[in-house]
Amino acid sequence: MAQQHLEPTDPTAGTVTGDALAGYLRAQATEFLRALRLHRETGGDGGAPARARSRVGDNGSEQSVDAARALRRSARRISASLHTFRPLLDTDWSESIRPELAWLSGTLAMEHAYAARLERLLLALHRLSGAAVLPTQSGAVDAAGVTGAADAPAAPGLAVSAGPPERGNLTVGAAKAGALLERQLTLARTRAHSTALQALGSSRFHAVADNIALLASEVPLTPAAATADLRPLAAAAEERLTDAVAALPLVTAGHPYNAEALIHGLSPDPAPHPQDAPWHQVRLLLRLHRYAREVLHGDDARVDVRMLTAGQALNRHRDASEAAGAAAQAARTPRIAPATAYALGVLHADQRHEVEAARFAFQQSWQRQTVGTP
Amino acid sequence: MAQQHLEPTDPTAGTVTGDALAGYLRAQATEFLRALRLHRETGGDGGAPARARSRVGDNGSEQSVDAARALRRSARRISASLHTFRPLLDTDWSESIRPELAWLSGTLAMEHAYAARLERLLLALHRLSGAAVLPTQSGAVDAAGVTGAADAPAAPGLAVSAGPPERGNLTVGAAKAGALLERQLTLARTRAHSTALQALGSSRFHAVADNIALLASEVPLTPAAATADLRPLAAAAEERLTDAVAALPLVTAGHPYNAEALIHGLSPDPAPHPQDAPWHQVRLLLRLHRYAREVLHGDDARVDVRMLTAGQALNRHRDASEAAGAAAQAARTPRIAPATAYALGVLHADQRHEVEAARFAFQQSWQRQTVGTP
């Protein structure tokens, strides 16, 4: 939004000032308000509790999902910019609004996260059952096939087939595991949906929306910010990223099949794998770096394919990590059949290997990455 | 045993004749008889049913294990040579003795296979439990630690800890899975031991031993064999190998984390994974090729590190495949706890990923391999 408009002979060429930050924040605030309006118009039922509706989705709910995604998207970018360019903004204002934006995007993200987690796990169950079924472009799973198989009489033992591994058919264990996950994650999703609706109707949210409306017209920069150079602050964000990446076990991650991710796969600790935390942290720092580049370079920043690849690997890492946790969690349900527990164990390990694969993919993309100063 | 003794100016330089085959077969037959004598002297109790004895092993049983290994080793080589160089040998004789050698080495191999499978699975359970325990050089696992944890009171649910993941401690699910596998595979091993002892005392075996004793003094070559060139037959063995390798899905195998090996991981078929069969076949063909090279080149053949690496990858593939099958088999035991079934599911998936890792390792070593005519 700034650099590319400067003439090469401009004495300030290469510097990007607080004006660019103000422009970016105003644009994101406008985007936020637009998404909010759309969300209200479409009824905000993107995660309606009824399963059929939530799985298939009608036009209204799809628009609502898009609106919620756009809300989260701009909230994340505003929050990230307030963080990275903190010294250039009114401190009291930015320190009061950042936790509110984090609360909002966190609350709005849960519903989508549960839906995506369920879809990932059901797809994996199908794959592991040798069912030659690919998800449709929209990622929808044949829910009828899953629950149909789950209704089949459960015989003792594991190897009871609900038919040959055809489209939609799963073994009893896999089918029961799928049904259990569907029950648990749909419930979680429904709750997240209610929480999100409550949040969007709360006075706390209205205060955030008012703040963002103000931001769309006037950005509270410090007096010095208009002429201050943004690049040292963006460089500091990048440095935090590269420092965190340097602390990752990338040598191990670069060795295929290093079997690291499944260590503690049977550990008694039900908490998320502690080994995942530094990767999650890098994911957040990469996002901050990416948004800082957006502030500096505008739309040009989006063409960095390698950074996108690295980010996608870390998203996949996060998704697989949480899906593995959900499978382990489901296995703790009292009174499940051994065949169900076995299928959940296979599923858990499968997702932990996805975690390992994602780390490998990140390492590969990062190796290729030339990190220059923005 | 042949080529390296030829002078460079010898007009037959480069040809290896039936004499080399006769020498190789006599040497292997002598080795077989030596191992048989050693096995009889040490009492043949290498797989004694008592667990403590079978795990720790005294000097006598270790020698007996070595003797059984040497018996198998020479039986395999004799059998392979009869196969590869079939046209040069008395047909009736070689066709009568080959199935007997296959029966013998198969019978003798089972006991060791069950012991190795149990060790592999217990080590994997320890690794998956985050227990920072490495096997001792001899590969012994701390059996007391495993069964000690299994004796801990079993609480409902999965995440009940038998203590922090320290040396020898496993979660209840992992400990119960370990105890179940230990029971089942020790029983299988004990039965294999009895079967092997019966086999070694049978008249069928004595007939084999008599045949091998004859072979040690006189190899029944065809009249033309003494001057026939062995190389075309060895080349044909290599061609069968390269053809089989060419039919393997090596492109897929060369992509790390291709997630192929766990497809059908929850399939209803309790039979071994059909996708593993071509790899097992290549393993056997690689062995035939290796032994044919031994016939042609003698001890020099052993320095081909790349072929050894490829063979080790295929051994690992076979071992992991069978270990995964044993975990799945154990999960079909009636009335096991869900936590046990879950641990067995994780273990199964872990070993299937070992299968995938072994295929990757084979692909990598094969890529580097320069296959020349012997």
XYZ file of C-alpha atoms in Angstrom:
748
model
C 0.000 0.000 0.000
C 2.970 2.278 0.279
C 6.286 1.174 -1.077
C 5.180 0.365 -4.567
C 3.788 3.866 -5.047
C 7.058 5.612 -4.314
C 9.219 6.739 -7.198
C 12.725 5.292 -7.207
C 14.117 8.820 -6.990
C 11.990 9.711 -3.990
C 14.399 10.635 -1.131
C 12.260 8.595 1.262
C 12.202 5.587 -1.102
C 12.270 2.393 0.886
C 10.742 3.887 4.009
C 7.187 3.093 4.914
C 5.654 5.424 7.480
C 2.809 5.366 9.957
C 0.478 6.553 7.194
C 0.686 3.096 5.644
C -0.202 1.550 8.997
C -3.178 3.901 9.354
C -4.329 3.017 5.856
C -4.022 -0.691 6.570
C -5.904 -0.448 9.860
C -8.696 1.641 8.318
C -9.065 -0.889 5.490
C -9.207 -3.810 7.907
C -11.708 -1.981 10.130
C -13.901 -1.290 7.107
C -13.651 -4.969 6.152
C -14.627 -5.929 9.700
C -17.719 -3.715 9.597
C -18.709 -5.034 6.175
C -18.400 -8.643 7.407
C -20.407 -7.792 10.514
C -23.190 -6.302 8.433
C -23.226 -9.360 6.170
C -23.236 -11.659 9.170
C -26.265 -9.902 10.642
C -28.098 -9.934 7.318
C -27.580 -13.685 6.860
C -28.828 -14.444 10.334
C -25.532 -15.745 11.691
C -26.657 -19.348 11.546
C -23.539 -20.673 9.862
C -23.170 -23.311 12.521
C -26.793 -24.241 13.087
C -27.007 -27.116 15.550
C -29.034 -29.405 13.265
C -26.517 -31.766 11.758
C -27.955 -31.921 8.275
C -27.897 -28.161 8.057
C -24.436 -27.820 9.460
C -23.044 -30.489 7.167
C -24.680 -29.549 3.940
C -25.333 -25.881 4.453
C -27.792 -23.746 2.557
C -26.923 -20.543 0.799
C -27.694 -18.336 3.780
C -25.595 -20.314 6.203
C -22.716 -20.486 3.730
C -22.757 -16.706 3.441
C -22.894 -16.526 7.203
C -19.858 -18.806 7.463
C -18.041 -16.580 4.983
C -19.010 -13.530 7.013
C -17.766 -15.059 10.250
C -14.510 -15.978 8.515
C -14.100 -12.427 7.232
C -14.782 -11.078 10.732
C -12.077 -13.305 12.202
C -9.729 -12.458 9.362
C -9.870 -8.702 9.904
C -9.909 -8.999 13.697
C -6.685 -11.046 13.523
C -5.017 -8.501 11.244
C -6.011 -5.512 13.369
C -4.875 -7.254 16.545
C -1.578 -8.336 14.975
C -0.839 -4.823 13.674
C -1.554 -3.288 17.053
C 0.960 -5.736 18.501
C 3.745 -5.366 15.935
C 3.496 -1.571 15.639
C 2.643 -0.958 19.296
C 5.015 2.012 19.793
C 3.288 3.982 17.016
C -0.204 3.728 18.490
C -1.963 5.234 21.455
C -0.970 2.813 24.201
C -4.102 2.906 26.359
C -6.337 2.430 23.359
C -4.393 -0.426 21.786
C -3.861 -2.216 25.085
C -7.568 -2.108 25.839
C -8.739 -3.302 22.436
C -6.259 -6.124 21.762
C -7.561 -8.579 24.380
C -11.093 -7.857 23.159
C -10.149 -8.708 19.589
C -8.425 -11.878 20.769
C -11.536 -12.861 22.700
C -13.709 -12.199 19.672
C -11.682 -14.055 17.082
C -11.071 -16.912 19.504
C -14.778 -17.255 20.223
C -15.740 -17.080 16.565
C -13.053 -19.612 15.589
C -14.207 -22.452 17.834
C -17.267 -23.431 15.874
C -15.381 -23.699 12.615
C -12.539 -25.540 14.344
C -14.826 -28.284 15.664
C -16.455 -28.717 12.263
C -13.098 -28.937 10.513
C -11.756 -31.348 13.124
C -14.696 -33.681 12.682
C -14.345 -33.601 8.919
C -10.608 -34.344 9.157
C -11.191 -37.282 11.486
C -14.004 -38.804 9.435
C -11.949 -38.516 6.260
C -9.051 -40.205 8.022
C -11.331 -43.024 9.212
C -12.475 -43.569 5.652
C -8.914 -43.591 4.390
C -7.826 -46.000 7.123
C -10.691 -48.311 6.284
C -9.424 -48.610 2.739
C -12.655 -47.088 1.496
C -11.820 -45.760 -1.937
C -13.834 -42.650 -1.283
C -12.570 -39.161 -1.851
C -14.262 -36.187 -0.308
C -16.188 -33.976 -2.657
C -14.688 -30.620 -3.490
C -16.544 -29.066 -0.581
C -15.073 -31.671 1.703
C -18.408 -33.184 2.643
C -18.349 -36.708 3.989
C -21.082 -39.210 3.354
C -22.524 -39.015 6.831
C -25.255 -41.463 5.998
C -22.662 -44.093 5.164
C -20.922 -43.587 8.460
C -23.936 -43.703 10.675
C -25.525 -46.414 8.563
C -22.581 -48.659 9.241
C -22.660 -47.709 12.911
C -26.205 -48.981 13.111
C -25.097 -52.403 11.909
C -25.226 -55.025 14.632
C -22.055 -54.939 16.676
C -20.608 -58.423 16.922
C -17.867 -59.196 19.429
C -14.284 -58.800 18.341
C -12.801 -56.406 15.917
C -12.729 -57.908 12.486
C -16.441 -57.905 11.894
C -17.023 -56.355 8.551
C -19.915 -54.103 7.750
C -19.251 -55.185 4.187
C -16.278 -55.014 1.878
C -14.389 -51.729 2.031
C -16.544 -49.996 -0.510
C -17.624 -46.419 -0.733
C -19.096 -45.397 2.585
C -18.566 -48.709 4.310
C -16.442 -48.909 7.394
C -15.663 -51.698 9.805
C -17.738 -51.745 12.947
C -14.898 -50.310 15.023
C -14.224 -47.480 12.594
C -17.934 -46.801 12.188
C -18.506 -46.673 15.926
C -15.469 -44.455 16.382
C -16.819 -42.165 13.673
C -20.243 -42.050 15.270
C -18.722 -41.296 18.666
C -16.553 -38.505 17.301
C -19.475 -37.112 15.371
C -21.581 -37.045 18.534
C -18.891 -35.430 20.656
C -17.635 -32.890 18.150
C -21.098 -31.943 16.955
C -22.062 -31.282 20.554
C -18.943 -29.186 21.052
C -19.680 -27.349 17.844
C -23.262 -26.639 18.849
C -22.054 -25.222 22.137
C -19.461 -23.120 20.359
C -22.179 -21.858 18.052
C -24.340 -20.767 20.988
C -21.356 -19.145 22.642
C -20.536 -17.262 19.458
C -24.139 -16.085 19.049
C -24.199 -14.943 22.669
C -20.903 -13.176 22.176
C -22.148 -11.357 19.078
C -25.203 -10.159 21.001
C -23.283 -9.080 24.076
C -22.541 -5.518 25.172
C -18.888 -6.570 25.228
C -19.075 -7.206 21.503
C -20.918 -3.958 20.846
C -18.105 -2.099 22.563
C -15.600 -3.838 20.245
C -17.720 -3.004 17.191
C -17.918 0.656 18.275
C -14.163 0.737 18.674
C -13.642 -0.752 15.217
C -16.128 1.748 13.742
C -14.024 4.559 15.198
C -10.871 2.922 13.819
C -12.384 2.902 10.338
C -12.466 6.687 10.368
C -9.551 7.611 12.611
C -6.497 5.629 13.644
C -5.069 6.770 17.024
C -1.431 7.098 15.953
C 1.122 8.748 18.231
C 2.221 12.213 17.097
C 5.540 10.895 15.794
C 4.041 7.925 13.967
C 3.042 9.658 10.734
C 6.677 10.111 9.728
C 8.165 7.164 11.633
C 9.647 4.275 9.683
C 7.657 1.054 10.097
C 10.455 -1.184 8.881
C 12.426 -1.625 12.132
C 9.246 -2.805 13.880
C 8.413 -5.177 11.029
C 12.003 -6.414 11.090
C 11.699 -7.083 14.811
C 8.603 -9.200 14.135
C 10.552 -11.144 11.550
C 13.436 -11.575 13.945
C 11.131 -13.009 16.579
C 9.963 -15.467 13.928
C 13.437 -16.522 12.786
C 14.599 -16.870 16.395
C 11.659 -19.145 17.162
C 12.258 -21.182 13.993
C 15.931 -21.525 14.880
C 14.889 -23.061 18.196
C 12.749 -25.721 16.468
C 14.182 -29.246 16.091
C 14.469 -28.791 12.314
C 17.274 -31.286 11.819
C 15.110 -34.026 13.261
C 12.058 -32.783 11.386
C 14.041 -32.934 8.137
C 14.639 -36.670 8.557
C 11.573 -38.444 7.187
C 10.004 -40.979 9.519
C 11.889 -39.775 12.565
C 9.048 -41.112 14.738
C 9.248 -38.096 17.052
C 5.627 -37.008 16.882
C 4.222 -40.222 18.323
C 6.556 -40.245 21.308
C 4.250 -39.805 24.280
C 1.464 -41.180 22.056
C 0.531 -43.428 24.943
C 1.757 -41.162 27.702
C -0.637 -40.742 30.606
C -0.810 -36.983 30.159
C -4.148 -36.031 28.593
C -2.881 -32.492 27.927
C -1.806 -31.467 24.426
C 1.598 -32.727 23.433
C 4.159 -30.332 24.957
C 6.413 -30.944 21.932
C 3.805 -29.241 19.724
C 3.859 -25.901 21.567
C 6.941 -24.374 19.899
C 5.475 -25.173 16.490
C 2.179 -23.544 17.407
C 4.156 -20.518 18.561
C 6.012 -20.310 15.249
C 2.668 -20.505 13.472
C 1.507 -17.382 15.336
C 4.800 -15.556 14.762
C 4.703 -16.420 11.063
C 1.239 -14.895 10.905
C 2.420 -11.729 12.644
C 5.291 -11.521 10.175
C 2.945 -12.052 7.247
C 0.563 -9.320 8.394
C 3.474 -6.932 8.988
C 4.521 -7.555 5.385
C 0.980 -6.784 4.302
C 1.195 -3.436 6.096
C 4.485 -2.630 4.400
C 3.954 -4.033 0.938
C 0.209 -4.185 0.534
C -1.131 -6.785 -1.855
C 2.356 -7.564 -3.146
C 3.043 -9.370 0.097
C 0.621 -12.094 -0.861
C 2.726 -13.495 -3.689
C 5.285 -15.040 -1.328
C 4.347 -18.631 -2.106
C 7.034 -20.114 0.089
C 5.802 -18.284 3.157
C 2.273 -19.425 2.374
C 3.517 -23.011 2.056
C 5.264 -22.785 5.414
C 2.112 -21.331 6.957
C -0.043 -24.062 5.470
C 2.270 -26.705 6.903
C 1.909 -25.136 10.341
C -1.872 -24.959 9.993
C -1.868 -28.624 9.101
C 0.368 -29.267 12.097
C -2.089 -27.508 14.389
C -5.137 -29.236 12.877
C -3.596 -32.710 13.065
C -2.386 -32.090 16.601
C -5.862 -31.121 17.743
C -7.514 -33.949 15.818
C -5.145 -36.442 17.464
C -6.125 -34.961 20.820
C -9.814 -35.331 20.006
C -9.329 -39.007 19.106
C -7.475 -39.644 22.369
C -10.152 -37.746 24.261
C -12.926 -39.801 22.662
C -11.101 -42.988 23.665
C -11.538 -41.932 27.297
C -15.329 -42.129 26.966
C -16.510 -44.692 29.509
C -17.957 -48.020 28.371
C -16.868 -47.902 24.731
C -16.310 -51.176 22.908
C -12.732 -52.411 22.498
C -13.144 -52.260 18.702
C -14.064 -48.572 19.004
C -11.083 -47.890 21.239
C -8.789 -49.757 18.835
C -9.996 -47.664 15.891
C -9.482 -44.479 17.916
C -5.950 -45.605 18.748
C -5.165 -46.141 15.067
C -6.733 -42.780 14.305
C -4.764 -41.010 17.019
C -1.483 -42.445 15.741
C -2.437 -41.571 12.176
C -2.969 -37.941 13.119
C 0.239 -37.802 15.103
C 2.005 -38.962 11.951
C 0.239 -36.156 10.139
C 1.825 -33.877 12.753
C 5.219 -35.325 11.903
C 4.541 -35.007 8.170
C 3.573 -31.355 8.644
C 6.830 -30.658 10.465
C 8.731 -32.271 7.622
C 6.804 -30.150 5.110
C 7.573 -27.010 7.110
C 11.258 -27.885 7.276
C 11.333 -28.454 3.511
C 9.599 -25.165 2.721
C 11.716 -23.255 5.207
C 14.950 -24.627 3.752
C 13.936 -23.170 0.413
C 12.894 -19.892 1.990
C 15.078 -16.847 1.512
C 14.272 -14.616 4.416
C 15.197 -11.073 3.495
C 14.511 -7.830 5.276
C 11.160 -6.496 4.148
C 35.418 -68.390 -4.578
C 36.244 -68.565 -8.238
C 36.751 -65.350 -10.120
C 39.331 -63.820 -7.874
C 41.593 -66.806 -8.315
C 41.743 -66.476 -12.084
C 44.713 -64.783 -13.663
C 43.907 -61.740 -15.829
C 45.501 -63.497 -18.782
C 43.447 -66.651 -18.309
C 41.467 -67.223 -21.543
C 38.403 -68.081 -19.450
C 38.734 -64.922 -17.333
C 35.313 -63.636 -16.361
C 33.607 -67.001 -16.646
C 32.672 -68.863 -13.519
C 31.858 -72.507 -14.025
C 29.939 -75.225 -12.254
C 33.031 -75.994 -10.209
C 32.477 -72.769 -8.295
C 28.881 -73.809 -7.625
C 30.038 -77.202 -6.387
C 32.583 -75.543 -4.111
C 29.960 -73.163 -2.729
C 27.448 -75.952 -2.094
C 30.060 -78.148 -0.398
C 31.091 -75.257 1.845
C 27.510 -74.516 2.811
C 26.768 -78.178 3.443
C 29.837 -78.396 5.686
C 28.648 -75.297 7.513
C 25.211 -76.887 7.927
C 26.690 -80.041 9.455
C 28.922 -78.004 11.794
C 25.924 -75.982 12.983
C 23.901 -79.157 13.464
C 26.641 -80.682 15.603
C 26.883 -77.497 17.691
C 23.113 -77.390 18.072
C 23.048 -80.982 19.370
C 25.936 -80.323 21.767
C 24.252 -77.264 23.278
C 20.985 -79.083 23.801
C 18.923 -77.043 21.363
C 17.165 -75.091 24.108
C 17.607 -71.668 22.551
C 13.916 -70.990 22.875
C 13.236 -72.586 26.228
C 9.622 -71.989 27.246
C 10.429 -70.423 30.624
C 10.250 -66.686 30.104
C 13.185 -65.693 32.277
C 15.388 -68.124 30.451
C 14.180 -67.131 27.032
C 14.586 -63.402 27.746
C 17.899 -63.394 29.498
C 19.487 -66.487 28.065
C 22.395 -68.406 29.507
C 25.543 -69.244 27.649
C 24.272 -72.623 26.412
C 21.025 -71.272 24.991
C 22.842 -68.399 23.321
C 25.123 -70.865 21.593
C 22.090 -72.880 20.670
C 20.433 -69.794 19.163
C 23.616 -69.141 17.185
C 23.641 -72.746 16.007
C 20.006 -72.578 14.883
C 20.738 -69.338 13.052
C 23.712 -70.935 11.299
C 21.554 -73.931 10.328
C 18.950 -71.646 8.772
C 21.612 -69.578 7.109
C 23.218 -72.483 5.260
C 19.853 -74.135 4.498
C 18.705 -70.893 2.837
C 21.875 -70.641 0.769
C 21.774 -74.234 -0.387
C 18.094 -73.955 -1.277
C 18.608 -70.660 -3.107
C 21.536 -72.024 -5.119
C 19.587 -75.114 -6.135
C 16.877 -72.755 -7.378
C 19.059 -70.277 -9.247
C 21.366 -72.833 -10.828
C 18.682 -75.485 -11.328
C 19.725 -76.459 -14.916
C 23.211 -77.400 -13.724
C 22.064 -79.826 -11.065
C 20.517 -83.271 -11.086
C 16.840 -82.421 -11.417
C 15.300 -85.248 -9.379
C 17.711 -84.688 -6.529
C 17.353 -80.906 -6.365
C 13.589 -80.967 -6.747
C 13.271 -83.447 -3.906
C 15.548 -81.610 -1.488
C 14.429 -77.996 -2.007
C 10.980 -78.308 -0.357
C 12.622 -80.142 2.531
C 15.109 -77.334 3.059
C 12.295 -74.773 2.881
C 10.344 -76.748 5.491
C 13.388 -76.936 7.729
C 14.437 -73.294 7.598
C 10.802 -72.181 7.889
C 10.265 -74.339 10.965
C 13.500 -73.216 12.589
C 12.781 -69.545 11.852
C 9.441 -69.306 13.660
C 10.780 -69.392 17.180
C 13.230 -66.595 16.555
C 10.591 -64.618 14.649
C 8.152 -64.648 17.581
C 10.877 -63.601 20.011
C 12.007 -60.756 17.750
C 8.414 -59.654 17.156
C 7.713 -59.458 20.873
C 10.876 -57.489 21.482
C 10.025 -55.064 18.671
C 6.512 -54.507 20.004
C 7.593 -54.024 23.621
C 10.256 -51.550 22.560
C 7.680 -49.663 20.530
C 5.294 -49.573 23.502
C 8.055 -48.106 25.631
C 8.857 -45.512 23.003
C 5.193 -44.621 22.577
C 4.828 -44.183 26.301
C 7.546 -41.563 26.276
C 9.619 -43.772 28.528
C 13.169 -42.593 28.064
C 14.405 -46.152 28.038
C 16.712 -47.578 25.454
C 17.191 -51.298 25.029
C 20.492 -52.699 26.166
C 22.941 -53.733 23.534
C 21.566 -57.270 23.578
C 18.099 -55.877 22.947
C 16.676 -57.098 26.229
C 13.629 -55.264 27.530
C 13.029 -54.689 31.218
C 10.338 -57.322 31.558
C 9.937 -56.677 35.268
C 9.035 -53.058 34.589
C 6.432 -54.030 32.023
C 4.691 -56.653 34.079
C 5.051 -54.569 37.222
C 3.038 -51.778 35.631
C 0.531 -54.321 34.344
C -0.043 -55.482 37.887
C -1.011 -51.965 38.973
C -4.716 -51.585 39.727
C -6.630 -50.991 36.525
C -8.841 -47.940 36.885
C -11.557 -47.190 34.332
C -10.695 -44.978 31.407
C -7.487 -44.564 29.542
C -5.460 -41.796 31.055
C -4.721 -43.485 34.340
C -1.037 -43.261 34.923
C 1.013 -45.998 36.445
C 3.388 -43.190 37.360
C 5.269 -40.541 35.405
C 6.777 -41.837 32.182
C 10.003 -42.972 33.754
C 12.184 -45.920 32.993
C 10.071 -49.056 32.869
C 6.787 -47.338 33.591
C 3.962 -47.503 31.111
C 0.393 -46.338 31.218
C -2.148 -48.944 32.172
C -3.277 -49.385 28.573
C 0.255 -49.762 27.249
C 1.210 -52.058 30.122
C -1.811 -54.278 29.591
C -1.189 -54.355 25.861
C 2.423 -55.321 26.552
C 1.381 -58.067 28.953
C -1.170 -59.386 26.446
C 1.368 -59.432 23.616
C 3.925 -61.034 25.865
C 1.468 -63.771 26.800
C 0.381 -64.438 23.225
C 3.768 -64.252 21.556
C 5.519 -66.208 24.289
C 2.927 -68.929 23.870
C 3.434 -68.888 20.103
C 7.166 -68.981 20.616
C 6.955 -71.907 23.003
C 4.871 -73.820 20.490
C 7.331 -72.963 17.729
C 10.133 -74.199 19.956
C 8.400 -77.530 20.480
C 7.669 -77.807 16.789
C 11.305 -77.105 15.971
C 12.537 -79.676 18.477
C 10.116 -82.244 17.091
C 11.255 -81.403 13.577
C 14.926 -81.839 14.488
C 14.169 -85.246 15.985
C 12.038 -86.441 13.089
C 12.977 -88.973 10.440
C 12.134 -86.294 7.902
C 14.924 -84.152 9.289
C 17.355 -87.045 9.412
C 16.718 -87.611 5.725
C 17.567 -83.946 5.064
C 20.712 -84.191 7.171
C 21.795 -87.326 5.306
C 21.258 -85.547 2.013
C 23.331 -82.572 3.168
C 26.064 -84.913 4.393
C 26.217 -86.400 0.909
C 26.284 -82.898 -0.581
C 29.299 -82.008 1.551
C 31.321 -84.656 -0.258
C 29.751 -84.809 -3.680
C 27.603 -82.277 -5.523
C 25.291 -83.890 -8.127
C 26.134 -81.616 -11.070
C 24.922 -82.464 -14.541
C 27.660 -83.699 -16.886
C 27.809 -80.338 -18.698
C 27.848 -78.225 -15.518
C 31.561 -78.401 -14.749
C 32.411 -76.252 -17.764
C 29.121 -74.325 -18.031
C 29.133 -70.599 -17.351
C 27.175 -69.693 -14.216
C 26.795 -66.058 -15.141
C 23.720 -66.238 -17.370
C 21.799 -68.005 -14.593
C 22.971 -65.453 -12.010
C 22.018 -62.677 -14.420
C 18.554 -64.175 -14.775
C 18.179 -64.110 -10.984
C 19.163 -60.471 -11.002
C 16.726 -59.766 -13.805
C 13.887 -61.329 -11.818
C 14.875 -58.997 -8.984
C 15.023 -55.837 -11.071
C 11.724 -56.700 -12.759
C 10.047 -57.135 -9.394
C 11.564 -53.891 -8.099
C 10.377 -52.068 -11.214
C 6.839 -53.201 -10.421
C 6.997 -51.733 -6.887
C 5.314 -48.347 -6.273
C 8.700 -46.680 -5.785
C 7.568 -43.205 -6.781
C 5.021 -43.228 -3.995
C 7.475 -44.831 -1.587
C 9.956 -42.054 -2.340
C 7.548 -39.398 -1.124
C 7.955 -39.194 2.624
C 4.738 -39.479 4.614
C 2.711 -40.756 1.687
C 0.353 -42.444 4.165
C 0.048 -45.521 1.954
C 1.035 -48.165 4.469
C -1.825 -47.429 6.847
C -4.498 -47.610 4.169
C -6.568 -50.624 5.147
C -5.273 -50.120 8.686
C -8.866 -50.496 9.844
C -9.993 -52.711 7.015
C -12.053 -55.730 8.037
C -9.615 -58.170 6.480
C -7.561 -59.874 9.206
C -5.167 -61.258 6.577
C -1.770 -59.647 6.075
C -1.857 -56.442 4.095
C -1.983 -57.418 0.416
C 0.034 -54.304 -0.423
C 2.986 -55.789 1.484
C 3.255 -58.933 -0.654
C 5.266 -57.478 -3.575
C 7.772 -56.070 -1.103
C 8.116 -59.440 0.626
C 8.646 -60.976 -2.812
C 11.415 -58.492 -3.631
C 13.020 -59.320 -0.307
C 13.220 -62.984 -1.327
C 14.473 -62.162 -4.822
C 17.110 -59.842 -3.408
C 18.281 -62.688 -1.217
C 18.474 -65.056 -4.202
C 20.461 -62.440 -6.083
C 22.785 -61.937 -3.134
C 23.454 -65.655 -2.768
C 24.043 -65.977 -6.519
C 26.669 -63.243 -6.184
C 28.234 -65.183 -3.335
C 28.524 -68.216 -5.613
C 30.156 -66.135 -8.334
C 32.331 -63.799 -6.316
C 32.845 -65.529 -3.010
C 33.552 -63.359 -0.003
C 34.024 -60.308 -2.209
C 30.269 -60.217 -2.741
C 29.736 -59.219 0.874
C 31.217 -55.758 0.532
C 28.232 -54.451 -1.443
C 27.002 -52.146 1.306
C 24.166 -50.732 -0.769
C 22.655 -54.122 -1.409
C 22.945 -54.904 2.283
C 21.174 -51.629 3.085
C 18.363 -52.444 0.678
C 18.070 -55.908 2.196
C 17.983 -54.503 5.722
C 15.185 -52.132 4.716
C 13.200 -55.074 3.397
C 13.847 -57.092 6.557
C 12.596 -54.125 8.572
C 9.583 -53.949 6.267
C 8.787 -57.591 6.876
C 9.325 -57.362 10.648
C 7.177 -54.235 11.024
C 4.467 -55.718 8.813
C 4.286 -58.833 10.966
C 4.470 -56.878 14.210
C 1.574 -54.677 13.051
C -0.366 -57.845 12.291
C 0.362 -59.224 15.748
C -0.906 -56.013 17.382
C -4.110 -56.169 15.316
C -4.471 -59.856 16.152
C -4.069 -59.185 19.879
C -6.769 -56.502 19.662
C -9.205 -59.231 18.606
C -8.787 -61.015 21.927
C -12.239 -61.167 23.533
C -13.011 -59.112 26.628
C -9.952 -56.859 26.596
C -10.248 -53.430 28.217
C -10.815 -50.420 25.924
C -7.535 -48.910 27.145
C -5.708 -52.052 26.034
C -7.423 -51.991 22.643
C -6.570 -48.302 22.244
C -2.890 -48.940 22.979
C -2.892 -51.822 20.489
C -4.438 -49.526 17.874
C -1.705 -46.931 18.401
C 0.877 -49.698 18.260
C -0.556 -51.157 15.069
C -0.498 -47.768 13.342
C 3.023 -47.143 14.610
C 4.249 -50.371 13.070
C 2.436 -49.676 9.801
C 4.328 -46.391 9.686
C 7.489 -48.381 10.242
C 6.435 -50.339 7.154
C 6.127 -47.086 5.228
C 9.466 -45.846 6.588
C 11.122 -49.097 5.491
C 9.756 -48.694 1.966
C 11.126 -45.161 1.876
C 14.503 -46.431 3.079
C 14.487 -49.129 0.400
C 13.628 -46.592 -2.288
C 16.458 -44.340 -1.139
C 19.025 -47.134 -1.107
C 17.831 -48.511 -4.430
C 18.112 -45.102 -6.081
C 21.766 -45.017 -5.127
C 22.274 -48.572 -6.289
C 24.237 -49.249 -9.457
C 23.050 -52.602 -10.637
C 25.720 -54.107 -12.854
C 26.014 -57.542 -14.339
C 27.921 -59.746 -11.949
